[in-house]
Amino acid sequence: MKKLINQPENFVIECLGGLFKAHSDKLDFTEDIHCVVRKDAPIGGKVGLATGGGSGHLPVFLGYVGKGMLDGCAVGDVFASPSSDQMLAVTKRVNSGKGVVYIYGNYGGDVMNFDMAAELAELEDIDVRTVLVTDDIASAPPEEKTRRRGVAGMVFAFKIAGAKAELGGSIEEVVGVTERALSNIRTMGVALSPCTVPMVGKPTFTINDDDMEIGMGIHGEPGITREKLESSDRITSRMMNALLKDLGPSKGDKLAVMVNGLGATPLEELYIMYGKIFDLLTEKDLRVHRAYIGEFATSMEMAGASITLFRLDDELTSLLDYHAETPFFSQY
Amino acid sequence: MDVVISGKNVRESLIRVSDALFENADYLTSLDQKLGDGDIGITMTKIARTLKSYVTEQPFEDIGKSLVELGLVINRNAPSSIGTLLSTAILRAGKVVINKKEISTGDLAAMLDAANNGIKERGKSKLGDKTIIDALDPASKTFSELINEGVNLNDASMKALQSAEDGRDRVTGLESRVGRASWLGERTKGCIDPGAEVFVIILKSIIGI
């Protein structure tokens, strides 16, 4: 393991310590440093939005806490769920009285703890709703969509929900539009090299130098196929075929596209991929409304990338275009 | 005949549960090391400690309210998967008897049923997945049936315990289907499920044997 760290067991706490020192103008925490909230939370009259999950994916999850996006986030250990108690602390802090919506990725530990937190919050008369992100098409076939894991597409869900809540939407409206957004979001990834969880000290999986794994999960969950690495154009085309087949857009549809680096893949390579994505979409008479290229949901130093397609209608377009400002994501 | 159970009875049984969990922590860890990450003993020790300190401080005048609070405290002190499942069970069992100073055998059956449903819902597991449910679900069903038929508390409890043990043993030969253990597939065959064993230990100590 070759990492710029101190004691591995302090990895998360020291990361959070640095984060609060850097962004004390925007972020705050409850009594527990793992419970990150907007400095101005709760925002009066606004539905609260909360997420949570394991560390190791920055900017996911806490990076989207800020104006126009989320109000709070419970942070777990690397690749491990935060506790329901921490999620409850976030929930109480971000609730202005209009209720709280949980938006997070579909992973067993997270679901159990968020459901528990929701039950505890209800005992305190807080209205809690849940929207699960299940955008990773490689993790289960379309007929078992509810089993799919949540990956980079959750950033679009945060963006849409955040704008709707900021504009004064009710809890039902926020849940409804976020679910509609997610039904139009699909993601697929490719991994070229593994990452190492600091406390474990060895890579999460092994892969030959000249191999790639298409569809691999962000914690090293098995993908669809492992084979010899191909050219960027070839990999991109294969992923785009699978995504377009699953999403089923019609000619003339308007999309937002995200090309997300998993941690160790340079921006240059992401732009090479985007060039091909744009050409493939244009060939099919599909329009790109906005392109997001960079690191949005990572897996520490894993090499590889994911592509997310988001089909837009008029309301989703205006919510996506709405301004947002967090320490990791700004759009004006 | 309807036996009435007092807050004092509930406290005493919880202290027995606490003692049993302390005693069995290492044994449970040895089961978990074959299937999971081997942390169940740590969780059970945390729960046992929480039980003892909470039960000592609380009068259990309102049995339901005290159990709901106990569930919350356990959740805070033992936030692993099995900790969350057990705190859910206690919380749900407590909700059934809110405002009651005494509970009947019928209440006990309803509490067991609520705990069973709570764990199923929270853990998204079903019979045959090789979890705590495989011991809890048959025990709950046996107990409810016998109490409905008018069987006395002692006999109904012993039969429920037998159902729990049978349920635990029935899945030992199967593969674990949920949680970390499910990743090991075939290798879990023949291993006793630590969650099912925990329930047997808890039920035994509630009964007082």
Coordinates of C-alpha atoms in Angstrom, one line a residue:
Chain A
M1 CA 0.0 0.0 0.0
K2 CA 1.4 3.4 -1.0
K3 CA -0.7 6.2 0.3
L4 CA -0.2 9.7 1.8
I5 CA -1.8 8.8 5.1
N6 CA -1.0 8.7 8.8
Q7 CA -2.6 5.9 10.9
P8 CA -5.0 4.0 8.6
E9 CA -7.7 4.0 11.4
N10 CA -7.7 7.8 11.4
F11 CA -8.2 8.1 7.6
V12 CA -11.8 9.2 7.7
I13 CA -11.6 11.4 10.8
E14 CA -8.5 13.2 9.5
C15 CA -10.1 13.7 6.1
L16 CA -13.2 15.2 7.7
G17 CA -11.0 17.4 9.9
G18 CA -9.3 18.9 6.8
L19 CA -12.6 19.3 5.1
F20 CA -14.1 21.4 7.9
K21 CA -11.0 23.5 8.1
A22 CA -11.1 24.2 4.4
H23 CA -14.9 24.8 4.1
S24 CA -15.9 26.2 7.5
D25 CA -17.8 29.0 5.7
K26 CA -20.2 26.4 4.1
L27 CA -20.2 23.3 6.2
D28 CA -20.9 22.4 9.8
F29 CA -21.4 19.1 11.7
T30 CA -23.5 18.0 14.6
E31 CA -21.8 16.7 17.9
D32 CA -20.4 13.9 15.7
I33 CA -17.9 14.9 13.0
H34 CA -19.3 12.2 10.7
C35 CA -22.6 14.1 10.5
V36 CA -22.0 16.8 7.9
V37 CA -24.6 19.6 7.4
R38 CA -25.0 22.8 5.5
K39 CA -23.9 25.6 7.8
D40 CA -27.3 27.4 7.4
A41 CA -29.3 24.2 8.1
P42 CA -32.2 23.9 8.7
I43 CA -33.4 26.2 5.9
G44 CA -36.8 27.5 6.9
G45 CA -39.7 26.4 4.7
K46 CA -37.6 24.0 2.7
V47 CA -37.8 20.2 2.5
G48 CA -34.6 18.8 4.0
L49 CA -32.4 16.5 1.8
A50 CA -30.0 14.0 3.3
T51 CA -27.7 11.3 2.0
G52 CA -25.1 9.0 3.4
G53 CA -22.7 6.2 2.7
G54 CA -19.2 4.9 3.1
S55 CA -16.1 7.1 2.7
G56 CA -13.8 6.6 -0.3
H57 CA -16.0 8.1 -3.0
L58 CA -15.3 11.9 -2.8
P59 CA -17.0 14.0 -4.0
V60 CA -19.8 11.5 -3.3
F61 CA -21.4 11.8 -0.8
L62 CA -20.7 14.8 1.4
G63 CA -19.4 16.8 -1.5
Y64 CA -22.9 17.6 -2.6
V65 CA -24.0 19.2 0.7
G66 CA -24.6 22.8 -0.1
K67 CA -26.9 25.4 -1.7
G68 CA -29.1 24.0 -4.4
M69 CA -28.2 20.4 -3.5
L70 CA -28.2 18.5 -0.2
D71 CA -28.7 19.7 3.4
G72 CA -26.8 16.9 5.2
C73 CA -24.8 13.7 4.9
A74 CA -23.9 10.9 7.3
V75 CA -20.3 9.7 6.6
G76 CA -19.3 6.1 7.3
D77 CA -15.9 4.4 7.4
V78 CA -14.3 3.5 4.0
F79 CA -16.9 1.5 2.0
A80 CA -19.0 1.0 5.2
S81 CA -22.4 2.4 6.1
P82 CA -22.7 5.1 8.7
S83 CA -24.9 4.2 11.7
S84 CA -28.6 4.9 11.9
D85 CA -27.9 7.1 14.9
Q86 CA -25.6 9.3 12.8
M87 CA -28.3 9.4 10.1
L88 CA -30.9 10.4 12.7
A89 CA -28.6 13.2 13.9
V90 CA -28.4 14.6 10.4
T91 CA -32.1 14.2 9.9
K92 CA -33.0 16.2 13.0
R93 CA -30.5 18.9 12.1
V94 CA -31.8 19.4 8.6
N95 CA -35.5 19.2 9.3
S96 CA -37.2 22.6 9.1
G97 CA -40.6 21.0 9.7
K98 CA -41.3 20.2 6.0
G99 CA -39.9 16.7 6.3
V100 CA -36.7 15.1 5.1
V101 CA -36.0 13.0 1.9
Y102 CA -33.3 10.4 2.0
I103 CA -31.5 9.9 -1.4
Y104 CA -28.8 7.3 -1.4
G105 CA -27.4 4.3 -3.2
N106 CA -28.9 0.9 -3.0
Y107 CA -26.5 -1.1 -0.7
G108 CA -27.6 -3.5 2.0
G109 CA -26.0 -1.8 5.0
D110 CA -27.0 1.7 4.0
V111 CA -30.6 0.6 3.4
M112 CA -30.8 -1.1 6.8
N113 CA -29.4 1.9 8.6
F114 CA -31.4 4.5 6.7
D115 CA -34.7 2.6 7.2
M116 CA -33.9 2.4 10.9
A117 CA -33.1 6.1 11.1
A118 CA -36.4 6.8 9.3
E119 CA -38.3 4.7 11.9
L120 CA -36.6 6.6 14.7
A121 CA -37.3 10.0 13.1
E122 CA -40.9 9.1 12.8
L123 CA -41.0 8.5 16.6
E124 CA -40.0 12.2 16.8
D125 CA -42.7 13.2 14.3
I126 CA -40.4 13.9 11.4
D127 CA -41.8 13.0 8.0
V128 CA -39.1 11.0 6.2
R129 CA -39.3 9.7 2.6
T130 CA -36.8 7.6 0.8
V131 CA -35.6 7.6 -2.8
L132 CA -33.1 4.8 -3.6
V133 CA -30.6 5.3 -6.4
T134 CA -30.4 2.2 -8.7
D135 CA -28.7 3.5 -11.8
D136 CA -25.9 0.9 -12.4
I137 CA -27.2 -1.2 -15.3
A138 CA -24.4 -3.7 -15.0
S139 CA -25.5 -4.8 -11.5
A140 CA -28.8 -6.5 -12.5
P141 CA -30.9 -7.0 -15.6
P142 CA -33.8 -4.5 -16.4
E143 CA -36.4 -6.9 -15.0
E144 CA -34.6 -6.8 -11.6
K145 CA -34.1 -3.1 -11.6
T146 CA -34.8 -2.7 -7.9
R147 CA -31.7 -4.8 -7.1
R148 CA -29.4 -2.5 -9.0
R149 CA -26.7 -0.6 -7.1
G150 CA -26.4 3.2 -7.0
V151 CA -23.4 4.9 -8.6
A152 CA -22.5 8.2 -10.3
G153 CA -26.1 8.8 -11.4
M154 CA -27.0 9.8 -7.9
V155 CA -25.3 13.2 -8.5
F156 CA -28.0 14.0 -11.0
A157 CA -30.6 12.9 -8.4
F158 CA -29.1 15.2 -5.8
K159 CA -29.1 18.1 -8.4
I160 CA -32.8 17.6 -9.3
A161 CA -34.0 17.1 -5.8
G162 CA -31.9 20.0 -4.5
A163 CA -33.3 22.4 -7.1
K164 CA -36.9 21.3 -6.5
A165 CA -36.6 21.7 -2.8
E166 CA -34.8 25.1 -3.1
L167 CA -37.7 26.3 -5.3
G168 CA -40.2 25.5 -2.5
G169 CA -41.4 22.0 -3.6
S170 CA -43.4 20.0 -1.2
I171 CA -42.0 16.7 0.1
E172 CA -44.3 14.8 -2.4
E173 CA -43.2 17.0 -5.3
V174 CA -39.5 16.5 -4.4
V175 CA -39.9 12.7 -4.1
G176 CA -41.9 12.6 -7.3
V177 CA -39.5 14.6 -9.5
T178 CA -36.5 12.8 -8.1
E179 CA -38.0 9.4 -8.9
R180 CA -38.9 10.6 -12.4
A181 CA -35.3 11.8 -12.9
L182 CA -34.0 8.4 -11.7
S183 CA -36.2 6.5 -14.1
N184 CA -34.4 8.4 -16.9
I185 CA -30.8 7.9 -15.5
R186 CA -28.5 5.0 -16.4
T187 CA -24.8 4.4 -15.6
M188 CA -22.2 1.9 -16.6
G189 CA -18.5 1.7 -15.6
V190 CA -15.3 0.1 -16.5
A191 CA -12.4 -0.6 -14.1
L192 CA -8.7 -0.9 -15.1
S193 CA -7.1 -1.3 -11.6
P194 CA -8.2 -1.8 -8.0
C195 CA -8.0 0.4 -5.0
T196 CA -6.9 -0.3 -1.4
V197 CA -9.0 0.3 1.7
P198 CA -6.5 1.8 4.2
M199 CA -7.5 -0.3 7.1
V200 CA -7.3 -3.5 5.0
G201 CA -4.0 -2.7 3.4
K202 CA -4.3 -4.8 0.3
P203 CA -6.3 -4.2 -3.0
T204 CA -10.0 -4.9 -3.0
F205 CA -9.5 -7.3 -6.0
T206 CA -6.8 -8.3 -8.4
I207 CA -6.7 -7.7 -12.2
N208 CA -3.9 -8.3 -14.7
D209 CA -2.1 -5.2 -16.0
D210 CA -3.5 -5.6 -19.5
D211 CA -7.1 -6.5 -18.4
M212 CA -10.3 -4.4 -17.9
E213 CA -13.5 -5.3 -16.2
I214 CA -16.7 -3.8 -17.7
G215 CA -19.5 -3.2 -15.2
M216 CA -17.4 -3.5 -12.1
G217 CA -19.0 -1.9 -9.0
I218 CA -17.4 1.0 -7.1
H219 CA -16.4 -1.3 -4.2
G220 CA -15.0 -4.0 -6.6
E221 CA -18.2 -5.9 -7.0
P222 CA -18.0 -8.3 -9.9
G223 CA -18.9 -6.8 -13.3
I224 CA -20.2 -8.4 -16.5
T225 CA -17.0 -9.4 -18.3
R226 CA -13.3 -9.3 -17.7
E227 CA -11.1 -9.3 -20.8
K228 CA -8.1 -7.7 -22.6
L229 CA -8.1 -3.9 -22.5
E230 CA -9.4 -2.4 -25.7
S231 CA -9.1 1.1 -27.2
S232 CA -11.1 3.9 -25.6
D233 CA -13.4 4.2 -28.7
R234 CA -14.2 0.5 -28.6
I235 CA -14.9 0.4 -24.8
T236 CA -17.0 3.6 -25.0
S237 CA -19.1 2.2 -27.9
R238 CA -19.8 -1.0 -26.0
M239 CA -20.8 0.9 -22.9
M240 CA -22.9 3.3 -24.9
N241 CA -24.7 0.5 -26.7
A242 CA -25.7 -1.1 -23.4
L243 CA -26.8 2.2 -21.9
L244 CA -28.9 3.3 -24.9
K245 CA -30.5 -0.1 -25.1
D246 CA -31.5 0.1 -21.4
L247 CA -32.6 3.7 -21.5
G248 CA -34.3 3.5 -24.9
P249 CA -34.3 7.2 -25.9
S250 CA -36.2 8.4 -29.0
K251 CA -34.8 10.5 -31.8
G252 CA -34.5 14.1 -30.9
D253 CA -34.4 13.4 -27.1
K254 CA -32.3 15.8 -25.0
L255 CA -29.7 14.2 -22.6
A256 CA -27.3 15.3 -19.9
V257 CA -24.1 13.2 -20.0
M258 CA -21.6 12.5 -17.2
V259 CA -18.2 11.0 -17.8
N260 CA -16.9 10.3 -14.4
G261 CA -13.3 9.3 -13.5
L262 CA -13.0 6.6 -10.7
G263 CA -9.9 8.2 -9.1
A264 CA -6.8 7.4 -11.1
T265 CA -7.8 8.1 -14.6
P266 CA -6.7 11.5 -15.9
L267 CA -9.2 14.1 -17.3
E268 CA -7.5 13.8 -20.7
E269 CA -8.8 10.2 -21.0
L270 CA -12.2 11.3 -19.9
Y271 CA -12.4 13.9 -22.7
I272 CA -11.3 11.3 -25.2
M273 CA -14.3 9.2 -24.1
Y274 CA -16.6 12.2 -24.2
G275 CA -15.6 13.0 -27.8
K276 CA -16.7 9.5 -28.9
I277 CA -19.9 9.7 -26.8
F278 CA -20.9 13.0 -28.4
D279 CA -20.4 11.6 -31.9
L280 CA -22.3 8.4 -31.1
L281 CA -25.3 10.5 -29.7
T282 CA -25.2 12.8 -32.7
E283 CA -25.3 9.9 -35.1
K284 CA -28.5 8.7 -33.3
D285 CA -30.1 12.2 -33.5
L286 CA -29.8 12.7 -29.7
R287 CA -28.9 16.1 -28.3
V288 CA -26.5 16.8 -25.4
H289 CA -28.0 19.6 -23.2
R290 CA -25.1 19.5 -20.7
A291 CA -21.9 17.5 -20.3
Y292 CA -20.3 16.9 -16.9
I293 CA -16.7 15.6 -17.3
G294 CA -14.5 15.0 -14.2
E295 CA -14.5 13.2 -10.9
F296 CA -18.0 13.1 -9.3
A297 CA -18.1 9.6 -7.7
T298 CA -14.8 7.9 -7.2
S299 CA -13.4 4.7 -5.7
M300 CA -10.2 6.2 -4.2
E301 CA -7.3 5.3 -6.6
M302 CA -9.2 2.9 -8.8
A303 CA -8.5 3.5 -12.5
G304 CA -11.4 3.6 -14.9
A305 CA -14.5 5.6 -15.7
S306 CA -18.3 5.5 -15.8
I307 CA -20.7 7.0 -18.2
T308 CA -24.1 8.3 -17.1
L309 CA -26.9 9.2 -19.4
F310 CA -29.8 11.3 -18.2
R311 CA -32.8 11.8 -20.5
L312 CA -34.4 15.2 -19.9
D313 CA -37.9 16.7 -20.2
D314 CA -38.7 20.4 -19.7
E315 CA -39.0 20.4 -16.0
L316 CA -35.9 18.2 -15.5
T317 CA -34.0 20.5 -17.8
S318 CA -34.8 23.6 -15.8
L319 CA -34.0 21.9 -12.5
L320 CA -30.7 20.6 -13.8
D321 CA -29.9 24.2 -15.0
Y322 CA -30.8 25.7 -11.6
H323 CA -27.7 27.1 -9.8
A324 CA -26.0 25.1 -7.1
E325 CA -23.0 25.8 -4.9
T326 CA -21.2 23.3 -2.8
P327 CA -17.5 22.9 -1.9
F328 CA -17.2 20.3 -4.7
F329 CA -19.8 21.3 -7.2
S330 CA -20.8 24.7 -8.6
Q331 CA -23.1 25.7 -11.4
Y332 CA -24.3 29.2 -12.1
Chain B
M1 CA -55.6 -19.1 32.6
D2 CA -53.9 -15.9 31.7
V3 CA -50.5 -15.3 33.5
V4 CA -49.8 -11.7 34.0
I5 CA -46.2 -10.5 33.5
S6 CA -45.0 -7.5 35.5
G7 CA -42.3 -4.9 34.7
K8 CA -40.2 -6.6 37.3
N9 CA -40.5 -9.9 35.5
V10 CA -39.4 -8.2 32.3
R11 CA -36.4 -6.6 34.0
E12 CA -35.3 -9.9 35.5
S13 CA -35.5 -11.7 32.2
L14 CA -33.5 -9.0 30.4
I15 CA -30.8 -9.3 33.1
R16 CA -30.7 -13.0 32.3
V17 CA -30.4 -12.2 28.6
S18 CA -27.5 -9.9 29.4
D19 CA -25.7 -12.6 31.4
A20 CA -26.2 -15.1 28.7
L21 CA -24.8 -12.8 26.0
F22 CA -21.7 -12.1 28.0
E23 CA -21.1 -15.8 28.6
N24 CA -21.7 -16.7 24.9
A25 CA -19.8 -13.9 23.3
D26 CA -16.6 -15.9 22.5
Y27 CA -18.6 -18.9 21.3
L28 CA -20.7 -16.7 19.0
T29 CA -17.6 -15.1 17.6
S30 CA -16.2 -18.5 16.8
L31 CA -19.3 -19.2 14.8
D32 CA -19.1 -15.8 13.0
Q33 CA -15.4 -16.2 12.1
K34 CA -16.5 -19.1 9.8
L35 CA -19.2 -17.0 8.1
G36 CA -18.7 -13.3 8.5
D37 CA -16.2 -10.8 9.8
G38 CA -16.2 -12.3 13.3
D39 CA -17.5 -9.2 15.1
I40 CA -20.7 -10.7 16.5
G41 CA -19.2 -11.3 19.9
I42 CA -18.2 -7.7 20.2
T43 CA -21.7 -6.6 19.3
M44 CA -23.3 -9.0 21.8
T45 CA -21.0 -7.7 24.6
K46 CA -22.0 -4.2 23.7
I47 CA -25.7 -5.2 23.9
A48 CA -25.2 -7.1 27.1
R49 CA -23.5 -4.1 28.7
T50 CA -26.3 -1.8 27.5
L51 CA -29.0 -4.1 28.7
K52 CA -27.5 -4.3 32.2
S53 CA -27.0 -0.6 32.7
Y54 CA -30.3 0.4 31.2
V55 CA -32.3 -2.3 33.0
T56 CA -30.7 -1.4 36.3
E57 CA -31.6 2.3 35.9
Q58 CA -35.2 1.9 34.6
P59 CA -38.2 1.0 36.7
F60 CA -40.1 -0.6 33.7
E61 CA -43.3 0.9 34.9
D62 CA -44.5 1.5 31.4
I63 CA -43.2 -1.7 29.8
G64 CA -43.7 -0.6 26.2
K65 CA -42.1 2.8 26.7
S66 CA -39.1 1.3 28.4
L67 CA -38.6 -1.3 25.7
V68 CA -38.8 1.3 22.9
E69 CA -36.2 3.4 24.8
L70 CA -34.0 0.3 25.3
G71 CA -34.2 -0.4 21.5
L72 CA -33.0 3.2 20.8
V73 CA -30.1 2.9 23.3
I74 CA -29.0 -0.5 21.9
N75 CA -29.1 1.0 18.4
R76 CA -26.8 3.8 19.5
N77 CA -24.4 1.5 21.3
A78 CA -24.2 -1.4 19.0
P79 CA -24.7 -0.2 15.4
S80 CA -23.7 -3.3 13.4
S81 CA -26.2 -5.3 11.2
I82 CA -27.2 -7.7 14.0
G83 CA -27.2 -4.9 16.5
T84 CA -29.6 -2.9 14.3
L85 CA -31.8 -6.0 13.8
L86 CA -32.1 -6.7 17.5
S87 CA -32.8 -3.1 18.4
T88 CA -35.5 -3.1 15.7
A89 CA -37.0 -6.2 17.3
I90 CA -37.0 -4.7 20.8
L91 CA -38.4 -1.4 19.5
R92 CA -41.3 -3.1 17.6
A93 CA -42.0 -5.4 20.6
G94 CA -42.2 -2.4 22.8
K95 CA -44.5 -0.5 20.5
V96 CA -47.1 -3.3 20.9
V97 CA -47.4 -2.8 24.7
I98 CA -47.0 1.0 25.1
N99 CA -48.7 2.3 28.2
K100 CA -49.0 -1.2 29.8
K101 CA -47.8 -1.9 33.4
E102 CA -48.5 -5.6 33.0
I103 CA -48.6 -7.8 30.0
S104 CA -50.5 -11.0 29.2
T105 CA -49.4 -14.1 27.4
G106 CA -51.4 -12.8 24.4
D107 CA -49.3 -9.6 24.5
L108 CA -46.1 -11.7 24.6
A109 CA -47.2 -13.5 21.5
A110 CA -48.0 -10.2 19.8
M111 CA -44.6 -8.8 20.8
L112 CA -42.8 -11.8 19.4
D113 CA -44.7 -11.5 16.2
A114 CA -43.9 -7.8 15.9
A115 CA -40.2 -8.5 16.6
N116 CA -40.3 -11.2 13.9
N117 CA -41.9 -8.9 11.3
G118 CA -39.6 -6.0 12.3
I119 CA -36.5 -8.1 11.6
K120 CA -37.8 -9.4 8.4
E121 CA -38.6 -6.0 7.1
R122 CA -35.4 -4.4 8.3
G123 CA -33.1 -7.1 7.1
K124 CA -35.1 -7.9 4.0
S125 CA -34.6 -11.6 4.6
K126 CA -37.0 -14.5 4.5
L127 CA -37.2 -18.1 5.8
G128 CA -34.5 -20.3 4.4
D129 CA -32.0 -17.4 3.9
K130 CA -30.1 -18.8 6.9
T131 CA -30.5 -15.9 9.3
I132 CA -32.0 -15.2 12.8
I133 CA -35.4 -15.4 11.1
D134 CA -35.0 -19.2 10.7
A135 CA -35.1 -19.5 14.5
L136 CA -37.4 -16.6 15.3
D137 CA -40.2 -17.1 12.8
P138 CA -41.0 -20.7 13.8
A139 CA -40.7 -19.9 17.5
S140 CA -43.1 -17.0 17.1
K141 CA -45.6 -19.1 15.1
T142 CA -45.5 -22.0 17.6
F143 CA -45.9 -19.7 20.6
S144 CA -48.9 -17.7 19.1
E145 CA -50.7 -21.0 18.1
L146 CA -50.3 -22.6 21.5
I147 CA -51.2 -19.5 23.5
N148 CA -54.3 -19.1 21.2
E149 CA -55.2 -22.7 22.0
G150 CA -55.0 -21.9 25.7
V151 CA -51.8 -23.8 26.5
N152 CA -50.0 -22.5 29.5
L153 CA -47.0 -20.1 29.3
N154 CA -44.4 -22.6 30.4
D155 CA -45.4 -25.3 28.0
A156 CA -45.9 -22.8 25.1
S157 CA -42.4 -21.3 25.8
M158 CA -40.7 -24.7 25.8
K159 CA -42.4 -25.7 22.5
A160 CA -41.4 -22.4 21.0
L161 CA -37.8 -23.0 22.1
Q162 CA -37.9 -26.4 20.5
S163 CA -39.2 -24.7 17.2
A164 CA -36.3 -22.2 17.4
E165 CA -33.7 -24.9 17.8
D166 CA -35.2 -27.0 15.0
G167 CA -35.3 -23.9 12.8
R168 CA -31.6 -23.1 13.5
D169 CA -30.6 -26.7 12.8
R170 CA -32.7 -27.0 9.7
V171 CA -30.6 -24.3 7.9
T172 CA -27.2 -25.3 9.1
G173 CA -26.7 -27.5 6.0
L174 CA -27.9 -24.6 3.7
E175 CA -26.0 -21.8 2.1
S176 CA -26.2 -18.3 3.7
R177 CA -28.2 -16.0 1.4
V178 CA -27.9 -12.6 2.9
G179 CA -25.2 -10.3 4.2
R180 CA -21.5 -10.8 4.1
A181 CA -21.9 -14.6 4.7
S182 CA -23.6 -14.9 1.3
W183 CA -20.4 -14.0 -0.5
L184 CA -18.9 -17.3 0.7
G185 CA -21.6 -19.4 -0.9
E186 CA -20.9 -23.2 -0.7
R187 CA -18.4 -22.7 2.1
T188 CA -21.2 -21.7 4.5
K189 CA -22.9 -25.2 4.3
G190 CA -22.5 -27.0 7.6
C191 CA -21.9 -23.9 9.6
I192 CA -24.3 -22.9 12.4
D193 CA -25.8 -19.5 11.6
P194 CA -24.7 -17.2 14.5
G195 CA -27.9 -15.0 14.2
A196 CA -30.1 -18.0 14.6
E197 CA -28.0 -19.2 17.5
V198 CA -28.3 -15.8 19.2
F199 CA -32.0 -16.0 19.1
V200 CA -32.0 -19.5 20.7
I201 CA -29.7 -18.1 23.5
I202 CA -31.9 -15.1 24.0
L203 CA -35.1 -17.2 24.2
K204 CA -33.6 -19.7 26.6
S205 CA -32.5 -16.9 28.9
I206 CA -35.9 -15.1 28.7
I207 CA -37.6 -18.4 29.7
G208 CA -35.0 -18.9 32.4
I209 CA -33.3 -22.2 31.6

